[in-house]
CSV table of N, CA and C in Angstrom, one decimal:
chain,number,residue,atom,x,y,z
A,1,ASP,N,101.8,88.5,117.4
A,1,ASP,CA,102.9,88.8,116.5
A,1,ASP,C,103.6,87.6,115.9
A,2,LEU,N,104.0,87.7,114.6
A,2,LEU,CA,104.7,86.6,114.0
A,2,LEU,C,106.1,87.0,113.7
A,3,LYS,N,107.0,86.1,114.1
A,3,LYS,CA,108.4,86.4,113.8
A,3,LYS,C,109.0,85.1,113.1
A,4,VAL,N,109.5,85.3,111.9
A,4,VAL,CA,110.2,84.2,111.2
A,4,VAL,C,111.7,84.3,111.5
A,5,ILE,N,112.1,83.2,112.2
A,5,ILE,CA,113.5,83.2,112.7
A,5,ILE,C,114.5,82.8,111.5
A,6,GLN,N,114.1,81.8,110.7
A,6,GLN,CA,115.0,81.4,109.6
A,6,GLN,C,114.2,81.7,108.3
A,7,LYS,N,114.9,81.7,107.2
A,7,LYS,CA,114.2,82.0,105.9
A,7,LYS,C,113.0,81.0,105.7
A,8,GLY,N,112.0,81.5,105.1
A,8,GLY,CA,110.8,80.8,104.8
A,8,GLY,C,110.0,81.5,103.8
A,9,SER,N,108.9,80.9,103.4
A,9,SER,CA,108.0,81.5,102.4
A,9,SER,C,106.6,81.2,102.8
A,10,HIS,N,105.7,82.1,102.3
A,10,HIS,CA,104.3,81.9,102.5
A,10,HIS,C,103.9,82.1,104.0
A,11,VAL,N,104.1,83.4,104.4
A,11,VAL,CA,103.8,83.7,105.8
A,11,VAL,C,102.7,84.7,105.8
A,12,GLY,N,101.6,84.5,106.6
A,12,GLY,CA,100.5,85.4,106.6
A,12,GLY,C,100.0,85.5,108.1
A,13,GLY,N,99.5,86.7,108.4
A,13,GLY,CA,98.9,86.9,109.7
A,13,GLY,C,97.7,86.0,110.0
A,14,LEU,N,97.0,85.6,109.0
A,14,LEU,CA,95.8,84.7,109.1
A,14,LEU,C,96.1,83.4,108.5
A,15,VAL,N,96.6,83.4,107.2
A,15,VAL,CA,96.9,82.1,106.5
A,15,VAL,C,98.2,82.3,105.8
A,16,GLY,N,99.0,81.3,105.9
A,16,GLY,CA,100.3,81.3,105.1
A,16,GLY,C,100.1,81.1,103.6
A,17,GLU,N,99.4,80.1,103.2
A,17,GLU,CA,99.2,79.9,101.8
A,17,GLU,C,97.8,79.3,101.6
A,18,VAL,N,97.1,79.8,100.5
A,18,VAL,CA,95.8,79.3,100.1
A,18,VAL,C,96.0,78.6,98.7
A,19,THR,N,95.6,77.3,98.7
A,19,THR,CA,95.8,76.5,97.4
A,19,THR,C,94.4,75.9,97.0
A,20,ALA,N,93.3,76.5,97.3
A,20,ALA,CA,92.0,76.0,97.0
A,20,ALA,C,91.0,77.2,96.8
A,21,SER,N,89.9,76.9,96.2
A,21,SER,CA,88.9,78.0,96.0
A,21,SER,C,88.3,78.2,97.4
A,22,VAL,N,88.2,79.5,97.7
A,22,VAL,CA,87.7,79.9,99.1
A,22,VAL,C,87.2,81.3,99.1
A,23,THR,N,86.3,81.5,100.0
A,23,THR,CA,85.8,82.9,100.3
A,23,THR,C,86.1,83.2,101.7
A,24,LEU,N,86.7,84.4,101.9
A,24,LEU,CA,87.0,84.9,103.2
A,24,LEU,C,86.3,86.2,103.4
A,25,THR,N,85.5,86.3,104.5
A,25,THR,CA,84.6,87.4,104.8
A,25,THR,C,84.8,87.9,106.2
A,26,ASP,N,85.0,89.2,106.4
A,26,ASP,CA,85.1,89.9,107.7
A,26,ASP,C,86.2,89.3,108.6
A,27,ASN,N,87.4,89.1,108.0
A,27,ASN,CA,88.5,88.6,108.8
A,27,ASN,C,89.6,89.7,108.9
A,28,TYR,N,90.4,89.6,109.9
A,28,TYR,CA,91.5,90.6,110.0
A,28,TYR,C,92.6,90.1,110.9
A,29,TYR,N,93.8,90.8,110.7
A,29,TYR,CA,95.0,90.5,111.5
A,29,TYR,C,95.5,91.8,111.9
A,30,GLU,N,95.9,92.0,113.2
A,30,GLU,CA,96.5,93.2,113.7
A,30,GLU,C,97.7,92.7,114.5
A,31,GLY,N,98.9,93.2,114.1
A,31,GLY,CA,100.1,92.8,114.8
A,31,GLY,C,101.4,93.1,114.0
A,32,THR,N,102.5,92.5,114.3
A,32,THR,CA,103.8,92.7,113.7
A,32,THR,C,104.2,91.4,113.1
A,33,ILE,N,104.7,91.5,111.8
A,33,ILE,CA,105.3,90.3,111.2
A,33,ILE,C,106.7,90.8,110.8
A,34,THR,N,107.7,90.0,111.2
A,34,THR,CA,109.1,90.3,110.8
A,34,THR,C,109.7,89.0,110.2
A,35,GLY,N,110.7,89.2,109.3
A,35,GLY,CA,111.4,88.1,108.7
A,35,GLY,C,112.7,88.5,108.2
A,36,PRO,N,113.7,87.5,108.2
A,36,PRO,CA,115.0,87.8,107.7
A,36,PRO,C,115.1,87.7,106.1
A,37,ALA,N,116.3,87.8,105.6
A,37,ALA,CA,116.5,87.6,104.1
A,37,ALA,C,115.9,86.3,103.7
A,38,ASN,N,115.4,86.2,102.5
A,38,ASN,CA,114.9,85.0,101.9
A,38,ASN,C,113.6,84.6,102.5
A,39,THR,N,112.8,85.5,103.1
A,39,THR,CA,111.5,85.2,103.6
A,39,THR,C,110.6,85.9,102.6
A,40,ASN,N,110.0,85.1,101.7
A,40,ASN,CA,109.2,85.6,100.6
A,40,ASN,C,107.7,85.3,100.7
A,41,ASN,N,106.9,86.1,100.0
A,41,ASN,CA,105.4,86.0,100.0
A,41,ASN,C,104.8,86.1,101.4
A,42,VAL,N,104.9,87.3,101.9
A,42,VAL,CA,104.4,87.6,103.2
A,42,VAL,C,103.3,88.6,103.1
A,43,GLY,N,102.2,88.3,103.8
A,43,GLY,CA,101.0,89.3,103.8
A,43,GLY,C,100.4,89.4,105.2
A,44,GLY,N,99.9,90.6,105.4
A,44,GLY,CA,99.2,90.8,106.7
A,44,GLY,C,98.1,89.9,107.0
A,45,LEU,N,97.4,89.4,105.9
A,45,LEU,CA,96.3,88.5,106.0
A,45,LEU,C,96.7,87.1,105.4
A,46,ILE,N,97.2,87.1,104.2
A,46,ILE,CA,97.6,85.9,103.5
A,46,ILE,C,99.0,86.1,102.8
A,47,GLY,N,99.8,85.1,103.0
A,47,GLY,CA,101.2,85.2,102.4
A,47,GLY,C,101.2,84.9,100.9
A,48,ASN,N,100.5,83.8,100.5
A,48,ASN,CA,100.6,83.3,99.1
A,48,ASN,C,99.3,82.7,98.6
A,49,LEU,N,98.8,83.1,97.5
A,49,LEU,CA,97.6,82.4,96.9
A,49,LEU,C,98.1,81.8,95.6
A,50,SER,N,97.9,80.5,95.5
A,50,SER,CA,98.4,79.8,94.3
A,50,SER,C,97.5,78.6,93.9
A,51,GLY,N,97.7,78.1,92.7
A,51,GLY,CA,96.9,77.0,92.2
A,51,GLY,C,95.9,77.6,91.3
A,52,ASN,N,95.2,76.8,90.5
A,52,ASN,CA,94.2,77.3,89.5
A,52,ASN,C,92.9,77.3,90.2
A,53,HIS,N,92.7,78.4,91.1
A,53,HIS,CA,91.5,78.5,91.9
A,53,HIS,C,90.9,79.9,91.8
A,54,THR,N,89.7,80.0,92.4
A,54,THR,CA,89.0,81.3,92.6
A,54,THR,C,89.0,81.6,94.0
A,55,VAL,N,89.4,82.8,94.4
A,55,VAL,CA,89.5,83.3,95.8
A,55,VAL,C,88.7,84.6,95.8
A,56,LYS,N,87.8,84.7,96.8
A,56,LYS,CA,87.1,85.9,97.1
A,56,LYS,C,87.4,86.4,98.5
A,57,ILE,N,87.8,87.6,98.6
A,57,ILE,CA,88.1,88.2,99.9
A,57,ILE,C,87.3,89.5,100.1
A,58,GLU,N,86.4,89.4,101.1
A,58,GLU,CA,85.4,90.5,101.2
A,58,GLU,C,85.5,91.1,102.6
A,59,ARG,N,85.6,92.4,102.7
A,59,ARG,CA,85.6,93.2,104.0
A,59,ARG,C,86.6,92.7,105.0
A,60,CYS,N,87.8,92.4,104.5
A,60,CYS,CA,88.9,91.9,105.3
A,60,CYS,C,89.9,93.1,105.5
A,61,HIS,N,90.7,93.1,106.6
A,61,HIS,CA,91.7,94.1,106.7
A,61,HIS,C,92.9,93.6,107.6
A,62,SER,N,93.9,94.4,107.5
A,62,SER,CA,95.1,94.2,108.3
A,62,SER,C,95.6,95.5,108.9
A,63,ALA,N,96.3,95.4,110.0
A,63,ALA,CA,96.9,96.6,110.6
A,63,ALA,C,98.2,96.1,111.3
A,64,GLY,N,99.1,97.1,111.5
A,64,GLY,CA,100.3,96.7,112.2
A,64,GLY,C,101.5,97.1,111.4
A,65,THR,N,102.5,96.2,111.5
A,65,THR,CA,103.8,96.5,110.8
A,65,THR,C,104.3,95.2,110.2
A,66,LEU,N,104.8,95.2,108.9
A,66,LEU,CA,105.4,94.1,108.3
A,66,LEU,C,106.8,94.6,107.9
A,67,THR,N,107.9,93.9,108.4
A,67,THR,CA,109.2,94.3,108.1
A,67,THR,C,109.9,93.0,107.7
A,68,VAL,N,110.2,92.8,106.4
A,68,VAL,CA,110.8,91.6,105.9
A,68,VAL,C,111.9,91.9,105.0
A,69,GLN,N,113.0,91.3,105.1
A,69,GLN,CA,114.2,91.5,104.3
A,69,GLN,C,114.2,90.7,103.0
A,70,ALA,N,113.1,90.5,102.4
A,70,ALA,CA,113.0,89.9,101.1
A,70,ALA,C,111.8,90.4,100.4
A,71,GLY,N,111.2,89.6,99.5
A,71,GLY,CA,110.2,90.2,98.6
A,71,GLY,C,108.8,89.7,98.7
A,72,ASN,N,107.9,90.3,97.9
A,72,ASN,CA,106.5,90.0,97.8
A,72,ASN,C,105.9,90.2,99.2
A,73,VAL,N,106.0,91.4,99.7
A,73,VAL,CA,105.5,91.7,101.1
A,73,VAL,C,104.3,92.7,100.9
A,74,GLY,N,103.1,92.3,101.3
A,74,GLY,CA,102.0,93.2,101.1
A,74,GLY,C,101.2,93.4,102.4
A,75,GLY,N,100.6,94.5,102.6
A,75,GLY,CA,99.8,94.8,103.8
A,75,GLY,C,98.7,93.8,104.1
A,76,LEU,N,98.1,93.3,103.0
A,76,LEU,CA,97.0,92.3,103.1
A,76,LEU,C,97.4,91.0,102.4
A,77,LEU,N,97.9,91.1,101.2
A,77,LEU,CA,98.3,89.9,100.5
A,77,LEU,C,99.8,90.0,100.0
A,78,GLY,N,100.5,88.9,100.1
A,78,GLY,CA,101.9,88.9,99.6
A,78,GLY,C,101.9,88.7,98.1
A,79,GLN,N,101.6,87.5,97.6
A,79,GLN,CA,101.7,87.2,96.2
A,79,GLN,C,100.4,86.4,95.8
A,80,VAL,N,99.9,86.8,94.6
A,80,VAL,CA,98.8,86.1,93.9
A,80,VAL,C,99.3,85.5,92.6
A,81,GLN,N,99.3,84.2,92.5
A,81,GLN,CA,99.8,83.6,91.3
A,81,GLN,C,98.9,82.4,90.9
A,82,ASN,N,98.6,82.3,89.6
A,82,ASN,CA,97.7,81.3,89.1
A,82,ASN,C,96.4,81.2,89.8
A,83,THR,N,95.9,82.3,90.3
A,83,THR,CA,94.6,82.2,91.1
A,83,THR,C,93.8,83.5,90.7
A,84,SER,N,92.6,83.3,90.3
A,84,SER,CA,91.7,84.5,90.0
A,84,SER,C,91.2,85.0,91.4
A,85,THR,N,91.6,86.2,91.7
A,85,THR,CA,91.3,86.7,93.1
A,85,THR,C,90.4,88.0,93.0
A,86,THR,N,89.4,88.1,93.8
A,86,THR,CA,88.6,89.3,93.9
A,86,THR,C,88.6,89.8,95.3
A,87,LEU,N,89.0,91.1,95.4
A,87,LEU,CA,89.1,91.8,96.7
A,87,LEU,C,87.9,92.8,96.7
A,88,SER,N,87.1,92.8,97.7
A,88,SER,CA,86.0,93.8,97.8
A,88,SER,C,86.0,94.4,99.1
A,89,ASP,N,86.0,95.7,99.2
A,89,ASP,CA,86.0,96.5,100.4
A,89,ASP,C,87.0,96.0,101.4
A,90,CYS,N,88.2,95.8,101.0
A,90,CYS,CA,89.3,95.4,101.9
A,90,CYS,C,90.2,96.6,102.1
A,91,TYR,N,91.0,96.5,103.2
A,91,TYR,CA,91.9,97.6,103.4
A,91,TYR,C,93.1,97.2,104.3
A,92,SER,N,94.1,98.0,104.3
A,92,SER,CA,95.3,97.7,105.2
A,92,SER,C,95.7,99.1,105.7
A,93,THR,N,96.0,99.1,107.0
A,93,THR,CA,96.6,100.3,107.6
A,93,THR,C,98.0,100.0,108.0
A,94,ALA,N,98.5,98.8,107.6
A,94,ALA,CA,99.8,98.3,108.0
A,94,ALA,C,101.0,99.1,107.3
A,95,ASP,N,102.1,99.3,108.1
A,95,ASP,CA,103.3,99.9,107.5
A,95,ASP,C,104.1,98.7,107.0
A,96,VAL,N,104.6,98.8,105.7
A,96,VAL,CA,105.3,97.7,105.0
A,96,VAL,C,106.7,98.1,104.7
A,97,SER,N,107.7,97.3,105.0
A,97,SER,CA,109.1,97.6,104.6
A,97,SER,C,109.6,96.3,104.1
A,98,ALA,N,110.2,96.3,102.9
A,98,ALA,CA,110.7,95.1,102.3
A,98,ALA,C,112.0,95.3,101.5
A,99,ALA,N,112.7,94.2,101.2
A,99,ALA,CA,113.9,94.3,100.3
A,99,ALA,C,113.5,93.8,98.9
A,100,GLY,N,112.3,93.6,98.6
A,100,GLY,CA,111.8,93.2,97.3
A,100,GLY,C,110.5,93.8,97.0
A,101,VAL,N,109.7,93.3,96.1
A,101,VAL,CA,108.4,93.9,95.8
A,101,VAL,C,107.5,94.1,97.0
A,102,ALA,N,107.0,95.3,97.1
A,102,ALA,CA,106.1,95.6,98.3
A,102,ALA,C,104.9,96.5,97.9
A,103,GLY,N,103.8,96.2,98.6
A,103,GLY,CA,102.6,97.0,98.3
A,103,GLY,C,101.8,97.2,99.6
A,104,GLY,N,101.1,98.3,99.7
A,104,GLY,CA,100.4,98.6,100.8
A,104,GLY,C,99.2,97.7,101.1
A,105,LEU,N,98.6,97.1,100.0
A,105,LEU,CA,97.6,96.1,100.1
A,105,LEU,C,98.0,94.8,99.5
A,106,VAL,N,98.6,94.8,98.3
A,106,VAL,CA,99.0,93.6,97.6
A,106,VAL,C,100.4,93.8,97.1
A,107,ALA,N,101.3,92.9,97.4
A,107,ALA,CA,102.7,93.1,96.9
A,107,ALA,C,102.8,92.8,95.4
A,108,ARG,N,102.4,91.5,95.0
A,108,ARG,CA,102.6,91.1,93.6
A,108,ARG,C,101.5,90.3,93.2
A,109,SER,N,100.9,90.7,92.0
A,109,SER,CA,99.8,89.9,91.4
A,109,SER,C,100.2,89.5,90.1
A,110,ALA,N,100.5,88.2,89.9
A,110,ALA,CA,100.9,87.6,88.7
A,110,ALA,C,99.8,87.1,87.9
A,111,GLU,N,98.6,87.1,88.4
A,111,GLU,CA,97.4,86.6,87.8
A,111,GLU,C,96.2,87.6,87.9
A,112,ASP,N,95.1,87.2,87.5
A,112,ASP,CA,93.9,88.0,87.4
A,112,ASP,C,93.5,88.5,88.8
A,113,LEU,N,93.5,89.8,89.0
A,113,LEU,CA,93.2,90.4,90.3
A,113,LEU,C,92.2,91.5,90.1
A,114,THR,N,91.0,91.4,90.8
A,114,THR,CA,90.0,92.5,90.7
A,114,THR,C,89.9,93.1,92.1
A,115,ALA,N,90.2,94.4,92.2
A,115,ALA,CA,90.1,95.1,93.5
A,115,ALA,C,89.1,96.2,93.4
A,116,THR,N,88.0,96.2,94.2
A,116,THR,CA,87.0,97.2,94.2
A,116,THR,C,86.7,97.7,95.6
A,117,GLY,N,86.8,99.0,95.7
A,117,GLY,CA,86.5,99.7,97.0
A,117,GLY,C,87.6,99.3,98.1
A,118,CYS,N,88.8,99.2,97.6
A,118,CYS,CA,89.9,98.8,98.5
A,118,CYS,C,90.8,100.0,98.8
A,119,TYR,N,91.5,100.0,99.9
A,119,TYR,CA,92.5,101.1,100.1
A,119,TYR,C,93.6,100.7,101.1
A,120,ALA,N,94.7,101.5,101.1
A,120,ALA,CA,95.8,101.2,102.0
A,120,ALA,C,96.3,102.6,102.5
A,121,THR,N,96.5,102.7,103.8
A,121,THR,CA,96.9,104.0,104.3
A,121,THR,C,98.3,104.0,105.0
A,122,GLY,N,98.9,102.8,105.1
A,122,GLY,CA,100.2,102.7,105.8
A,122,GLY,C,101.4,103.2,104.9
A,123,SER,N,102.5,103.4,105.5
A,123,SER,CA,103.7,103.7,104.7
A,123,SER,C,104.3,102.4,104.1
A,124,VAL,N,104.8,102.6,102.8
A,124,VAL,CA,105.4,101.4,102.1
A,124,VAL,C,106.8,101.8,101.6
A,125,SER,N,107.8,101.0,101.9
A,125,SER,CA,109.1,101.2,101.4
A,125,SER,C,109.8,99.9,101.0
A,126,SER,N,110.6,100.0,99.9
A,126,SER,CA,111.3,98.9,99.4
A,126,SER,C,112.6,99.3,98.6
A,127,THR,N,113.5,98.3,98.5
A,127,THR,CA,114.6,98.5,97.7
A,127,THR,C,114.4,98.0,96.2
A,128,ASN,N,113.1,97.7,96.0
A,128,ASN,CA,112.7,97.1,94.7
A,128,ASN,C,111.4,97.8,94.2
A,129,VAL,N,110.5,97.2,93.6
A,129,VAL,CA,109.2,97.7,93.1
A,129,VAL,C,108.4,98.0,94.3
A,130,VAL,N,107.8,99.2,94.4
A,130,VAL,CA,106.9,99.5,95.5
A,130,VAL,C,105.7,100.4,95.1
A,131,GLY,N,104.5,100.0,95.6
A,131,GLY,CA,103.3,100.8,95.3
A,131,GLY,C,102.5,101.0,96.5
A,132,GLY,N,101.8,102.1,96.6
A,132,GLY,CA,101.0,102.5,97.7
A,132,GLY,C,99.9,101.5,97.9
A,133,LEU,N,99.3,101.0,96.9
A,133,LEU,CA,98.2,99.9,96.9
A,133,LEU,C,98.7,98.6,96.5
A,134,ILE,N,99.3,98.5,95.3
A,134,ILE,CA,99.8,97.3,94.7
A,134,ILE,C,101.2,97.5,94.2
A,135,GLY,N,102.2,96.6,94.6
A,135,GLY,CA,103.5,96.8,94.1
A,135,GLY,C,103.7,96.5,92.6
A,136,GLU,N,103.4,95.2,92.2
A,136,GLU,CA,103.5,94.8,90.8
A,136,GLU,C,102.2,94.2,90.4
A,137,PHE,N,101.6,94.7,89.3
A,137,PHE,CA,100.3,94.3,88.9
A,137,PHE,C,100.4,93.8,87.4
A,138,THR,N,99.8,92.6,87.1
A,138,THR,CA,99.9,92.0,85.8
A,138,THR,C,98.6,92.0,85.0
A,139,LYS,N,97.5,91.7,85.7
A,139,LYS,CA,96.3,91.5,84.9
A,139,LYS,C,95.1,91.7,85.8
A,140,GLY,N,94.0,92.4,85.4
A,140,GLY,CA,92.8,92.6,86.1
A,140,GLY,C,92.3,94.0,86.1
A,141,SER,N,91.7,94.4,87.2
A,141,SER,CA,91.2,95.8,87.3
A,141,SER,C,91.2,96.3,88.8
A,142,VAL,N,91.4,97.6,88.9
A,142,VAL,CA,91.3,98.3,90.1
A,142,VAL,C,90.4,99.4,90.0
A,143,THR,N,89.3,99.4,90.8
A,143,THR,CA,88.3,100.5,90.7
A,143,THR,C,87.9,100.9,92.1
A,144,LYS,N,87.6,102.2,92.2
A,144,LYS,CA,87.1,102.8,93.4
A,144,LYS,C,88.1,102.5,94.6
A,145,SER,N,89.4,102.5,94.3
A,145,SER,CA,90.4,102.2,95.3
A,145,SER,C,91.4,103.3,95.4
A,146,TYR,N,92.1,103.4,96.6
A,146,TYR,CA,93.1,104.4,96.7
A,146,TYR,C,94.1,104.1,97.8
A,147,ALA,N,95.2,104.8,97.8
A,147,ALA,CA,96.3,104.7,98.8
A,147,ALA,C,96.7,106.1,99.2
A,148,THR,N,97.0,106.2,100.5
A,148,THR,CA,97.4,107.6,101.1
A,148,THR,C,98.7,107.6,101.8
A,149,GLY,N,99.3,106.4,102.0
A,149,GLY,CA,100.5,106.3,102.8
A,149,GLY,C,101.7,106.8,102.0
A,150,ALA,N,102.8,107.1,102.7
A,150,ALA,CA,104.1,107.5,102.1
A,150,ALA,C,104.6,106.3,101.3
A,151,VAL,N,105.1,106.5,100.1
A,151,VAL,CA,105.8,105.4,99.3
A,151,VAL,C,107.2,105.8,99.1
A,152,THR,N,108.1,104.9,99.5
A,152,THR,CA,109.6,105.2,99.4
A,152,THR,C,110.3,104.1,98.6
A,153,ALA,N,110.9,104.5,97.5
A,153,ALA,CA,111.7,103.6,96.7
A,153,ALA,C,113.1,103.8,97.0
A,154,ILE,N,113.8,102.9,97.5
A,154,ILE,CA,115.2,102.9,97.8
A,154,ILE,C,116.0,102.4,96.6
A,155,ASN,N,117.1,102.9,96.2
A,155,ASN,CA,117.8,102.5,95.0
A,155,ASN,C,117.2,102.8,93.7
A,156,ASN,N,116.3,103.8,93.6
A,156,ASN,CA,115.7,104.2,92.4
A,156,ASN,C,114.9,103.2,91.6
A,157,HIS,N,114.2,102.3,92.2
A,157,HIS,CA,113.4,101.3,91.5
A,157,HIS,C,112.1,101.9,91.2
A,158,TYR,N,111.2,101.0,90.6
A,158,TYR,CA,109.9,101.5,90.3
A,158,TYR,C,109.1,101.8,91.5
A,159,ALA,N,108.3,102.9,91.4
A,159,ALA,CA,107.5,103.3,92.6
A,159,ALA,C,106.3,104.1,92.1
A,160,GLY,N,105.1,103.8,92.7
A,160,GLY,CA,103.9,104.6,92.3
A,160,GLY,C,103.0,104.7,93.5
A,161,GLY,N,102.3,105.9,93.6
A,161,GLY,CA,101.4,106.1,94.7
A,161,GLY,C,100.3,105.1,94.8
A,162,LEU,N,99.8,104.6,93.6
A,162,LEU,CA,98.8,103.6,93.6
A,162,LEU,C,99.4,102.2,93.3
A,163,ILE,N,100.1,102.1,92.1
A,163,ILE,CA,100.7,100.9,91.6
A,163,ILE,C,102.1,101.2,91.2
A,164,GLY,N,103.1,100.3,91.7
A,164,GLY,CA,104.5,100.5,91.4
A,164,GLY,C,104.8,100.2,90.0
A,165,LYS,N,104.3,99.1,89.5
A,165,LYS,CA,104.7,98.6,88.1
A,165,LYS,C,103.5,97.8,87.5
A,166,ILE,N,103.1,98.1,86.3
A,166,ILE,CA,102.1,97.3,85.6
A,166,ILE,C,102.9,96.5,84.5
A,167,LYS,N,102.8,95.2,84.6
A,167,LYS,CA,103.5,94.3,83.7
A,167,LYS,C,102.7,93.8,82.5
A,168,GLY,N,101.4,93.7,82.6
A,168,GLY,CA,100.7,93.0,81.5
A,168,GLY,C,99.4,93.7,81.1
A,169,ASN,N,98.4,93.0,80.8
A,169,ASN,CA,97.1,93.5,80.4
A,169,ASN,C,96.3,93.9,81.6
A,170,VAL,N,95.9,95.2,81.6
A,170,VAL,CA,95.1,95.7,82.7
A,170,VAL,C,93.7,96.1,82.2
C-alpha cells in the first residue's frame, strides 16, 4: 500500500512518472493508494506520463482502492501529457475517489491516447470531471472498451459512464 503523507505529484502503484519511450507488458499493482489535498497525477499503475515519447502498455492491470483529495486520479493511469500512449487489453478493478478529474482506467489524457480492448469495473467518484473509463479525453481513439462501475459526480460536474468529458479531436 502507498500512502502520501504530504502533498506530492506523480504517484503510481508501479511507477510514479514515465519520461521516456517504453513498453510495459503484463504488469500489475494491487493495493491501496491514499493522498491528501494537492496530491496530483495518481494512478494505480503509473501516476504521470510526460515528455515527447511513445509509451505502449499491454495486458497490464490494477486493483484495490485509490482515495486522493486532489486531481488526475485514475485506476491505471493518472495523467497522459505530451506522450503518445497505446493501451492494449488493460483493465482496472480499482475503486477511485478524487477531488479532481477521475477515471476508472485513465484520469486525464491531454495527448494522443489509443485504448483498445480495455475496461474498468470499479466505482469512480469525484467533485470534478469523472468517467467510468476515462475522466477527460482530448485526442485519440477508444475501441472495444467498456466500463461497468458506478460513476458519481459530486457538485454536478461532468460525468459519463465511459468518458466524463471530451475536450478535443477524437
